[in-house]
Coordinates of C-alpha atoms and ligand atoms in Angstrom, one line a residue:
X86 CA 0.0 0.0 0.0
X87 CA 1.3 3.4 -0.9
X88 CA -0.1 6.8 -0.2
X89 CA 0.5 9.7 -2.7
X90 CA -0.6 13.1 -1.7
X91 CA -1.9 15.0 -4.7
X92 CA -3.1 18.1 -2.9
X93 CA -2.3 19.2 0.7
X94 CA -3.5 22.8 0.9
X95 CA -6.4 24.3 2.7
X96 CA -9.4 26.1 1.2
X97 CA -7.7 27.2 -2.1
X98 CA -4.7 26.3 -4.1
X99 CA -1.3 28.0 -3.6
X100 CA 1.8 27.7 -5.7
X101 CA 3.1 25.1 -3.3
X102 CA 0.0 23.2 -2.4
X103 CA -3.0 22.2 -4.5
X104 CA -6.5 21.6 -3.0
X105 CA -7.2 18.2 -1.3
X106 CA -6.7 14.9 -3.0
X107 CA -5.0 11.7 -1.8
X108 CA -4.4 8.5 -3.8
X109 CA -4.3 5.3 -1.8
X110 CA -2.5 2.9 -4.1
X111 CA -3.6 -0.7 -3.6
X112 CA -2.0 -2.0 -6.8
X113 CA -0.2 -5.0 -5.1
X114 CA -3.3 -5.8 -3.0
X115 CA -6.1 -5.6 -5.5
X116 CA -4.8 -3.8 -8.6
X117 CA -6.6 -0.6 -8.1
X118 CA -6.2 2.9 -6.7
X119 CA -8.7 4.7 -4.4
X120 CA -8.9 8.5 -4.4
X121 CA -9.9 10.4 -1.3
X122 CA -11.3 13.9 -2.3
X123 CA -10.7 15.5 -5.6
X124 CA -10.0 19.2 -5.3
X125 CA -9.7 21.4 -8.4
X126 CA -6.9 20.4 -10.8
X127 CA -6.4 16.9 -9.2
X128 CA -6.1 15.6 -12.8
X129 CA -3.2 18.0 -13.4
X130 CA -1.5 16.7 -10.3
X131 CA -2.0 13.1 -11.6
X132 CA -0.2 14.1 -14.8
X133 CA 3.0 14.4 -12.7
X134 CA 2.6 10.8 -11.4
X135 CA 2.5 7.3 -12.8
X136 CA -1.1 6.9 -11.8
X137 CA -3.4 5.8 -14.6
X138 CA -6.9 7.4 -14.1
X139 CA -8.6 4.2 -15.3
X140 CA -7.0 2.4 -12.3
X141 CA -8.9 4.6 -10.0
X142 CA -12.1 2.7 -9.4
X143 CA -13.3 4.2 -6.1
X144 CA -13.5 7.9 -5.1
X145 CA -14.3 8.7 -1.5
X146 CA -15.4 12.3 -0.8
X147 CA -15.3 13.7 2.7
X148 CA -17.5 16.7 2.1
X149 CA -18.9 19.0 -0.5
X150 CA -16.7 22.1 -0.1
X151 CA -15.1 23.1 -3.4
X152 CA -11.6 22.5 -2.3
X153 CA -12.5 18.8 -2.0
X154 CA -14.8 18.3 -5.1
X155 CA -14.2 20.9 -7.8
X156 CA -11.8 18.5 -9.6
X157 CA -14.3 15.8 -10.0
X158 CA -16.0 16.8 -13.3
X159 CA -12.6 17.2 -15.1
X160 CA -11.2 14.0 -13.7
X161 CA -14.4 12.0 -14.7
X162 CA -14.2 13.4 -18.2
X163 CA -10.5 12.7 -18.7
X164 CA -10.9 9.2 -17.3
X165 CA -13.2 8.6 -20.2
X166 CA -10.9 10.1 -22.8
X167 CA -8.1 8.0 -21.5
X168 CA -9.9 4.8 -22.1
X169 CA -11.5 4.1 -18.7
X170 CA -14.2 1.6 -19.2
X171 CA -14.5 0.0 -15.8
X172 CA -17.2 1.0 -13.3
X173 CA -16.3 3.9 -11.0
X174 CA -17.9 4.1 -7.6
X175 CA -18.2 7.5 -5.9
X176 CA -18.9 7.5 -2.1
X177 CA -19.8 10.8 -0.5
X178 CA -22.4 12.8 1.4
X179 CA -25.9 13.5 0.3
X180 CA -26.1 16.0 -2.6
X181 CA -22.9 14.7 -4.3
X182 CA -24.7 12.6 -6.8
X183 CA -27.0 15.4 -7.8
X184 CA -24.1 17.9 -8.2
X185 CA -22.0 15.5 -10.3
X186 CA -24.9 14.4 -12.5
X187 CA -26.1 18.0 -13.1
X188 CA -22.6 19.2 -13.9
X189 CA -22.0 16.4 -16.4
X190 CA -25.5 16.9 -18.0
X191 CA -25.3 20.7 -18.3
X192 CA -21.8 20.5 -19.8
X193 CA -22.9 17.7 -22.1
X194 CA -20.2 15.4 -20.8
X195 CA -20.6 11.8 -21.7
X196 CA -18.4 9.2 -20.1
X197 CA -17.6 5.8 -21.5
X198 CA -18.1 4.0 -18.2
X199 CA -20.8 3.6 -15.5
X200 CA -20.7 5.6 -12.3
X201 CA -22.3 4.2 -9.2
X202 CA -23.0 6.5 -6.3
X203 CA -23.1 5.5 -2.6
X204 CA -24.5 8.1 -0.2
X205 CA -22.4 7.8 2.9
X206 CA -23.9 7.4 6.3
X207 CA -22.2 6.4 9.5
X208 CA -21.2 2.7 9.4
X209 CA -19.7 0.3 6.8
X210 CA -19.7 1.9 3.4
X211 CA -17.7 -0.8 1.6
X212 CA -16.7 -4.4 2.2
X213 CA -15.2 -7.2 0.1
X214 CA -12.9 -10.1 0.9
X215 CA -9.9 -7.9 1.4
X216 CA -11.1 -4.6 2.9
X217 CA -13.6 -2.9 5.0
X218 CA -14.2 0.8 4.9
X219 CA -16.2 2.5 7.7
X220 CA -17.3 6.1 7.9
X221 CA -18.3 8.4 10.8
X222 CA -19.4 12.1 10.7
X223 CA -16.8 14.7 11.9
X224 CA -17.4 18.2 13.1
X225 CA -17.0 20.7 10.4
X226 CA -19.2 23.6 9.2
X227 CA -21.1 21.3 6.8
X228 CA -21.6 17.6 6.9
X229 CA -18.2 15.9 6.6
X230 CA -17.0 12.3 7.0
X231 CA -13.9 10.5 8.0
X232 CA -13.0 7.1 6.6
X233 CA -11.2 4.1 8.2
X234 CA -9.8 1.5 5.8
X235 CA -9.1 -1.8 7.4
X236 CA -7.3 -4.5 5.4
X237 CA -8.5 -7.9 6.5
X238 CA -6.0 -10.5 7.8
X239 CA -3.8 -12.0 5.1
X240 CA -3.1 -15.6 4.4
X241 CA 0.0 -16.9 6.1
X242 CA 3.2 -18.1 4.4
X243 CA 3.0 -21.4 2.5
X244 CA 5.1 -24.1 4.2
X245 CA 6.3 -25.7 0.9
X246 CA 8.4 -28.5 2.4
X247 CA 5.4 -29.6 4.5
X248 CA 3.1 -29.5 1.5
X249 CA 5.5 -31.5 -0.6
X250 CA 5.9 -34.0 2.2
X251 CA 2.1 -34.5 2.2
X252 CA 2.3 -35.3 -1.6
X253 CA 1.2 -32.0 -3.1
X254 CA 2.9 -31.7 -6.5
X255 CA 4.7 -28.5 -7.5
X256 CA 2.3 -26.2 -9.5
X257 CA -1.1 -24.5 -9.2
X258 CA -2.3 -26.6 -6.2
X259 CA 0.3 -25.0 -4.0
X260 CA -1.1 -21.6 -5.0
X261 CA -4.6 -22.7 -4.0
X262 CA -3.4 -23.9 -0.6
X263 CA -1.6 -20.6 0.0
X264 CA -4.8 -18.5 -0.5
X265 CA -6.9 -20.7 1.8
X266 CA -8.4 -23.5 -0.3
X267 CA -8.3 -27.1 0.8
X268 CA -7.4 -29.5 -2.1
X269 CA -7.9 -33.2 -3.0
X270 CA -4.9 -35.0 -4.4
X271 CA -5.1 -37.7 -7.2
X272 CA -5.1 -40.5 -4.6
X273 CA -8.2 -39.0 -2.9
X274 CA -6.4 -37.6 0.1
X275 CA -7.3 -34.2 1.3
X276 CA -4.8 -31.5 2.2
X277 CA -6.1 -28.7 4.3
X278 CA -4.8 -25.2 3.7
X279 CA -4.3 -24.6 7.4
X280 CA -2.0 -27.7 7.6
X281 CA 0.5 -26.1 5.2
X282 CA 0.3 -22.4 6.0
X283 CA 1.6 -20.3 8.9
X284 CA -0.7 -18.1 10.9
X285 CA -2.8 -15.3 9.4
X286 CA -0.9 -11.9 9.1
X287 CA -2.5 -8.8 10.4
X288 CA -3.5 -6.2 7.7
X289 CA -3.1 -2.5 7.9
X290 CA -5.5 0.2 9.0
X291 CA -5.5 3.7 7.6
X292 CA -7.7 6.5 8.8
X293 CA -8.4 9.4 6.5
X294 CA -10.2 12.3 8.0
X295 CA -11.9 15.2 6.2
X296 CA -12.0 18.7 7.5
X297 CA -12.9 18.8 11.2
X298 CA -12.3 20.4 14.5
X299 CA -11.0 18.3 17.3
X300 CA -13.7 15.7 17.9
X301 CA -14.3 12.3 19.5
X302 CA -15.3 10.6 16.3
X303 CA -11.9 11.4 14.9
X304 CA -10.4 9.5 17.8
X305 CA -12.8 6.6 17.3
X306 CA -11.9 6.3 13.6
X307 CA -8.2 6.5 14.4
X308 CA -8.3 3.9 17.2
X309 CA -5.1 1.8 17.0
X310 CA -4.8 2.7 13.3
X311 CA -1.4 2.3 11.7
X312 CA -1.6 5.6 9.9
X313 CA -3.9 8.6 10.6
X314 CA -4.2 11.4 8.1
X315 CA -5.5 14.5 9.9
X316 CA -6.0 18.1 8.8
X317 CA -4.0 20.8 10.4
X318 CA -5.3 24.1 9.0
X319 CA -4.1 26.0 12.1
X320 CA -1.4 25.9 14.7
X321 CA -1.5 26.0 18.4
X322 CA -1.3 29.9 18.6
X323 CA -4.6 30.1 16.7
X324 CA -6.4 27.2 18.4
X325 CA -9.6 29.3 19.1
X326 CA -9.9 30.3 15.5
X327 CA -9.5 26.7 14.4
X328 CA -12.6 25.5 16.4
X329 CA -14.6 28.6 15.2
X330 CA -14.0 27.7 11.6
X331 CA -14.5 24.0 12.0
X332 CA -10.9 23.1 11.7
X333 CA -8.1 21.6 13.8
X334 CA -4.5 22.6 14.7
X335 CA -1.3 20.6 14.4
X336 CA -1.3 19.8 18.2
X337 CA -5.0 18.8 18.2
X338 CA -4.3 16.4 15.3
X339 CA -1.4 15.0 17.4
X340 CA -3.7 14.6 20.4
X341 CA -6.1 12.6 18.3
X342 CA -3.3 10.2 17.2
X343 CA -2.0 10.0 20.8
X344 CA -5.4 9.3 22.4
X345 CA -6.2 6.8 19.7
X346 CA -3.0 4.9 20.2
X347 CA -2.2 5.2 16.5
X348 CA 1.2 4.4 15.1
X349 CA 1.8 7.2 12.7
X350 CA 0.3 10.6 12.0
X351 CA 0.4 12.6 8.7
X352 CA -0.7 16.2 8.8
X353 CA -2.3 17.7 5.7
X354 CA -4.7 20.5 4.7
X355 CA -2.0 23.0 5.6
X356 CA -2.9 26.7 5.2
X357 CA -1.0 28.9 2.8
X358 CA -0.5 31.3 5.7
X359 CA 2.4 29.0 6.8
X360 CA 5.6 29.7 5.0
X361 CA 8.0 26.9 4.4
X362 CA 10.2 28.1 7.3
X363 CA 7.1 28.0 9.6
X364 CA 6.7 24.3 8.9
X365 CA 9.7 23.2 10.9
X366 CA 8.4 24.6 14.2
X367 CA 4.8 23.6 13.1
X368 CA 5.9 20.0 12.8
X369 CA 8.0 20.1 16.0
X370 CA 5.1 21.3 18.0
X371 CA 3.0 18.3 16.9
X372 CA 5.9 15.9 17.4
X373 CA 6.2 17.0 21.1
X374 CA 2.7 15.6 21.5
X375 CA 3.0 12.7 19.1
X376 CA 6.6 11.9 17.9
X377 CA 5.7 9.8 14.8
X378 CA 4.3 12.8 13.0
X379 CA 5.0 13.8 9.4
X380 CA 3.8 16.7 7.2
X381 CA 2.5 15.8 3.8
X382 CA 3.6 17.9 0.8
X383 CA 2.1 17.7 -2.7
X384 CA 3.5 14.6 -4.4
X385 CA 4.9 13.2 -1.1
X386 CA 4.7 9.4 -1.2
X387 CA 4.7 6.9 1.6
X388 CA 4.8 3.2 1.6
X389 CA 3.5 0.8 4.3
X390 CA 6.1 -2.0 4.5
X391 CA 6.8 -4.5 7.2
X392 CA 4.5 -2.7 9.6
X393 CA 6.3 0.6 9.2
X394 CA 5.7 3.8 7.3
X395 CA 8.5 4.7 4.8
X396 CA 8.7 8.0 3.0
X397 CA 9.6 7.4 -0.7
Ligands
ZN848 ZN1 -11.0 21.9 3.0
ZN849 ZN1 -14.2 22.1 4.4

């Protein structure tokens, strides 16, 4: 799993930071990419990456503010031009479907693929054999959601020597055993997957929060998460303004990660008021509360490998 930040600014684009978008690359896990928010010019940001728009098959929107959705119509249209034919599912708050459909209709935009909409409410919004995605409302000035992606436990390692000892021939049967199927050999004997694999491996948990002030649902969504991505529009000196505008500070984000017993915190949605030189003390302030904190910049990439977060 890799994370690629496509836009890390707050409210409007600046020269250094575009509006919100984050690609969660699950290419190794399931061959697809999930996009979280799609601020204006997200498709331009994608041009600077190796991401193929047709590989994006799910878009999760946190809320309907322009800095989180104004890139959708352009992206949807280009995905079509670039040969996207597979179903795209868009998850988001009430009103999103109407806005997208009206925009595409009025601009006479026809796409070559089907779009499914899922109106998000608190609870499980997606589940398959590999992942479960939950949503909870946050506290912003309009309805806004945070998402928690949990990867289900993975099959253990195949104990090849043991399988061969039990008479399993080299070839596809070994692969079946590895992913959990029991098999029957030519002589009629049955080999159970659990006999020839090690214990299940724990999957990862990533919490991606939309705009919010410090709130208890953020902590619930972040509970024991491996990675928490939290907005930090303000810093500690402007903590009262933050709450007033429905946003959080660097230290409040750190407090969420700390109270949730998370492993890593990545700050994003950074205001253009902060100059590059301000970001060193900005980060330090958060790290005093929660040491494993990073600040995302546009195009920063992280990889989750061997239970650790690596910046690429
Ligand atoms: Zn925002
Ligand atoms: Zn907002």
